[in-house]
């Protein structure tokens, strides 16, 4: 079955069939739907290798994350892959293991094999990201760099909700356990927590940078206890889980002695005991939105031959209250 057979059966020109598959935004919706339906009925599938040779496009996308073992990432990756597949693209997933040098090397390698890149929670400096992003369409997730498109999760709002929750329970002394160096999310949390604590009349100690892992949470336990804080907000659920473990090893009970809040609302946080109060991050919507934005940029470049327009989208966050927070005990000072 050839593209000419599809064109004849659909009553359109061969070029219309080609655009329906490769640049669908250039074809009227009803025409595109008719062409795709005829193609499906006839069992036609475009030759992606031939198309890549003709158009210079691979219909592959790169998705780079900082640590694929972190439970924050799988929902984002699955949503991104599923949406890309519907749009006729495949996704190459790469893990930097929190290494900025590896991140840069992966971007350079993938640039030769994909039409665009989604870069999630990067650790590279802004100027390096901006330079690399000049070579092909880029969408960042949880990072702002001038001139590049971004999908942001409103972690500042979520952090403020966490501070207000703890202050509302009566915690007057709080600690913020930050994430890794170079993290946009960690910096946003620090700024938002500082403002919210001042508004609530609470004292805030900031501890960091820290590894965004369970072990990182265990290691920071002693520093948290030295602050004397009775309410703690951690960079992510993994640090929060490690902190709970470290506190329990020291016979400090959560939440009776110290309340702990995580960020991400991962399965791990829901299964932990006590179940974590956490800031829910829209990870799956972020994956879909980032891929949609990237494909729009890629197809716009092909259609008009100019550089891609940039856009920024911010997705809402919320606080999920569970078992790891309560009012401070009578001994808290």
XYZ file of C-alpha atoms in Angstrom:
333
model
C 0.000 0.000 0.000
C 1.468 3.353 -1.068
C 0.777 6.987 -0.347
C -0.764 7.300 -3.827
C -3.325 4.618 -2.990
C -4.331 6.551 0.126
C -4.580 9.809 -1.835
C -6.779 8.221 -4.486
C -9.087 6.574 -1.930
C -9.391 9.788 0.108
C -9.883 11.979 -2.949
C -6.959 14.279 -2.189
C -3.531 15.066 -3.601
C -0.506 13.005 -2.538
C 0.993 16.095 -0.890
C -2.102 16.407 1.316
C -1.611 12.863 2.580
C 2.036 13.637 3.292
C 1.125 16.776 5.257
C -1.589 14.925 7.177
C 1.149 12.710 8.633
C 4.092 15.098 8.859
C 2.567 18.563 9.413
C -1.031 17.991 10.463
C -1.545 21.623 11.511
C -1.358 22.590 7.822
C -4.339 20.404 6.884
C -7.993 21.147 7.645
C -9.200 18.995 10.497
C -11.927 17.228 8.501
C -9.514 16.511 5.637
C -6.842 15.227 8.015
C -9.329 12.981 9.811
C -10.542 11.557 6.491
C -7.011 10.876 5.279
C -5.977 9.186 8.540
C -9.144 7.080 8.586
C -8.563 5.929 4.982
C -4.919 5.181 5.744
C -5.909 3.083 8.760
C -8.534 1.221 6.725
C -6.043 0.448 3.961
C -3.295 -0.476 6.415
C -0.949 2.246 5.175
C 1.907 3.414 7.381
C 4.397 6.065 6.251
C 8.023 5.052 5.749
C 9.668 6.941 8.591
C 13.175 6.357 7.277
C 12.318 7.771 3.861
C 10.496 10.673 5.452
C 13.492 11.495 7.631
C 15.737 11.548 4.569
C 13.323 13.885 2.782
C 12.390 16.238 5.616
C 15.448 15.997 7.831
C 13.166 15.070 10.726
C 13.476 11.890 12.774
C 10.146 12.085 14.638
C 12.158 11.222 17.723
C 12.205 13.339 20.879
C 14.709 13.362 23.720
C 13.573 13.392 27.368
C 16.352 13.923 29.897
C 15.784 13.549 33.652
C 18.143 13.978 36.573
C 17.472 10.616 38.268
C 15.147 8.014 36.776
C 15.138 6.112 40.100
C 13.378 9.028 41.772
C 9.629 8.190 41.932
C 8.855 11.758 40.844
C 9.863 10.956 37.251
C 8.057 7.773 36.098
C 4.561 9.366 35.889
C 6.033 12.255 33.885
C 7.930 9.918 31.564
C 4.931 7.642 30.955
C 2.634 10.585 30.213
C 5.186 12.137 27.859
C 5.735 8.876 25.976
C 2.010 8.146 25.661
C 1.223 11.615 24.324
C 4.171 11.574 21.920
C 3.064 8.207 20.544
C -0.408 9.581 19.777
C 1.237 12.432 17.857
C 3.423 10.041 15.868
C 6.672 10.559 17.767
C 8.905 8.292 19.822
C 10.768 9.321 22.963
C 14.353 8.519 23.938
C 14.686 8.725 27.743
C 18.060 9.478 29.319
C 19.147 9.735 32.962
C 21.948 12.092 34.084
C 22.306 10.657 37.616
C 22.339 14.232 39.007
C 25.560 14.922 37.054
C 25.669 18.241 35.182
C 28.576 17.089 32.996
C 26.693 13.943 31.964
C 23.647 16.111 31.274
C 25.564 18.275 28.817
C 27.049 15.263 27.058
C 23.633 13.634 26.713
C 22.133 16.775 25.214
C 24.924 16.995 22.652
C 24.558 13.303 21.780
C 20.774 13.370 21.489
C 20.840 16.534 19.380
C 22.093 14.426 16.455
C 19.271 11.903 16.799
C 16.108 13.812 17.735
C 13.971 16.726 16.554
C 13.793 18.337 19.989
C 14.525 17.835 23.687
C 12.520 18.024 26.912
C 14.936 18.725 29.752
C 13.468 18.009 33.213
C 14.889 19.610 36.371
C 18.324 20.239 34.822
C 21.418 20.806 36.931
C 23.380 22.756 34.317
C 23.965 26.501 34.628
C 21.524 28.744 32.768
C 24.112 30.038 30.308
C 25.065 26.481 29.299
C 21.418 25.500 28.838
C 20.781 28.622 26.749
C 23.746 27.832 24.514
C 22.712 24.203 24.011
C 19.103 25.229 23.447
C 20.111 27.335 20.479
C 20.848 24.225 18.416
C 17.362 22.654 18.349
C 13.893 23.096 19.904
C 14.062 22.856 23.690
C 11.404 22.702 26.402
C 12.446 22.894 30.034
C 10.454 21.463 32.933
C 10.947 23.186 36.288
C 13.580 25.601 35.065
C 13.427 29.138 33.678
C 16.024 30.237 31.134
C 15.572 33.371 29.037
C 14.684 32.575 25.436
C 13.631 28.968 26.075
C 10.165 27.487 26.503
C 9.276 26.072 29.907
C 6.645 24.119 31.789
C 6.772 25.059 35.445
C 5.088 23.485 38.451
C 4.040 26.167 40.926
C 6.196 24.900 43.755
C 6.287 28.381 45.291
C 2.536 28.258 45.888
C 2.767 24.712 47.228
C 5.580 25.676 49.607
C 3.572 28.628 50.898
C 0.640 26.284 51.553
C 2.969 23.967 53.503
C 4.262 26.839 55.653
C 0.728 28.078 56.293
C -0.384 24.570 57.250
C 2.402 24.157 59.806
C 1.936 27.667 61.205
C -1.795 27.050 61.445
C -1.107 23.966 63.552
C 0.913 26.124 65.937
C 4.480 25.534 64.731
C 6.421 28.759 65.252
C 9.856 27.388 64.328
C 10.251 25.747 60.928
C 13.076 24.217 58.917
C 13.366 23.918 55.153
C 15.549 21.060 53.929
C 16.714 22.123 50.465
C 17.609 20.001 47.462
C 20.687 19.742 45.255
C 22.847 22.653 44.176
C 21.611 24.184 40.931
C 17.978 23.143 41.453
C 15.426 25.755 40.350
C 12.793 24.040 42.493
C 14.951 24.263 45.607
C 15.611 27.969 45.012
C 11.904 28.652 44.479
C 11.059 26.795 47.678
C 13.587 28.799 49.654
C 12.219 32.136 48.440
C 8.594 31.132 48.946
C 9.195 29.630 52.401
C 11.015 32.774 53.521
C 8.156 35.021 52.448
C 5.453 32.752 53.889
C 7.247 32.289 57.213
C 7.626 36.063 57.589
C 3.938 36.526 56.824
C 3.040 33.909 59.444
C 5.434 35.306 62.053
C 7.401 32.037 62.121
C 11.131 31.492 62.348
C 12.683 29.605 59.419
C 16.018 27.776 59.226
C 17.249 26.630 55.792
C 19.487 23.563 55.503
C 21.179 22.667 52.244
C 22.130 21.836 49.622
C 21.288 18.153 50.107
C 21.177 15.048 47.946
C 17.547 14.546 46.782
C 17.448 10.966 48.040
C 16.323 8.958 51.038
C 19.946 8.764 52.163
C 20.159 12.537 51.873
C 17.249 12.794 54.300
C 18.901 10.440 56.770
C 22.141 12.417 56.628
C 20.446 15.752 57.318
C 18.625 14.491 60.433
C 21.182 15.744 62.942
C 21.252 19.200 61.335
C 17.459 19.388 61.502
C 17.453 18.472 65.200
C 20.091 21.111 65.942
C 17.777 23.840 64.665
C 15.121 23.022 67.270
C 12.398 23.302 64.609
C 9.138 21.456 65.235
C 7.920 21.591 61.629
C 10.010 20.598 58.593
C 9.430 20.987 54.849
C 11.660 18.768 52.698
C 12.687 19.308 49.085
C 10.963 16.090 48.025
C 9.259 12.997 49.388
C 12.476 10.966 49.308
C 14.299 13.370 51.617
C 11.226 13.504 53.844
C 11.086 9.700 54.059
C 14.788 9.527 54.909
C 14.340 12.234 57.532
C 11.486 10.330 59.160
C 13.705 7.251 59.255
C 16.595 9.190 60.741
C 14.361 10.770 63.387
C 12.894 7.427 64.398
C 16.400 6.003 64.814
C 16.972 8.805 67.346
C 13.675 8.066 69.122
C 12.123 11.285 67.773
C 8.563 10.517 66.718
C 6.788 11.895 63.641
C 4.477 13.734 63.930
C 4.231 13.762 67.744
C 7.669 15.364 68.212
C 8.316 16.828 64.745
C 5.952 17.327 61.806
C 7.375 16.582 58.350
C 6.099 17.632 54.906
C 7.425 16.313 51.600
C 7.018 17.478 48.015
C 5.870 15.499 44.926
C 3.043 13.274 46.279
C 4.749 10.078 45.119
C 3.614 6.515 45.730
C 6.501 6.177 48.175
C 5.114 8.999 50.292
C 1.652 7.460 50.327
C 3.040 4.074 51.388
C 5.354 5.480 54.052
C 4.359 5.252 57.693
C 3.318 7.747 58.790
C 1.790 8.647 55.421
C 3.394 11.869 54.256
C 1.700 15.207 54.144
C 3.059 16.533 50.851
C 2.836 19.135 48.112
C 1.278 17.406 45.093
C 3.159 18.182 41.877
C 1.387 17.788 38.493
C 3.990 15.440 37.032
C 1.878 13.657 34.408
C 0.306 16.898 33.103
C 3.785 18.403 32.946
C 4.999 15.527 30.757
C 2.084 15.860 28.334
C 2.273 19.644 28.230
C 6.027 19.671 27.605
C 5.780 17.206 24.692
C 2.814 19.062 23.192
C 4.706 22.339 23.366
C 7.827 20.761 21.875
C 5.930 19.247 18.930
C 4.238 22.575 18.258
C 7.662 24.212 18.103
C 9.094 21.531 15.812
C 6.187 21.695 13.377
C 6.130 25.489 13.399
C 9.799 25.569 12.415
C 9.110 23.176 9.545
C 6.068 25.171 8.393
C 7.507 28.697 8.394
C 11.246 28.024 8.382
C 11.883 30.394 11.272
C 13.078 29.853 14.806
C 10.522 28.469 17.248
C 8.439 30.875 19.315
C 8.898 30.406 23.042
C 6.150 29.887 25.584
C 5.835 29.335 29.314
C 3.133 27.415 31.165
C 2.700 27.162 34.923
C 0.773 24.231 36.381
C -0.982 24.382 39.749
C 0.153 22.549 42.885
C -1.775 21.649 46.030
C -1.197 20.461 49.587
C -2.253 16.927 50.518
C -2.599 16.590 54.301
C -2.008 13.110 55.703
C -0.496 11.699 58.889
C 2.989 13.225 59.200
C 1.842 16.630 60.508
C 0.036 17.623 63.698
C 0.109 20.341 66.334
C 3.393 20.600 68.271
C 3.599 18.815 71.611
C 3.670 20.700 74.923
C 7.455 20.341 75.129
C 8.029 22.119 71.820
C 9.700 25.477 72.130
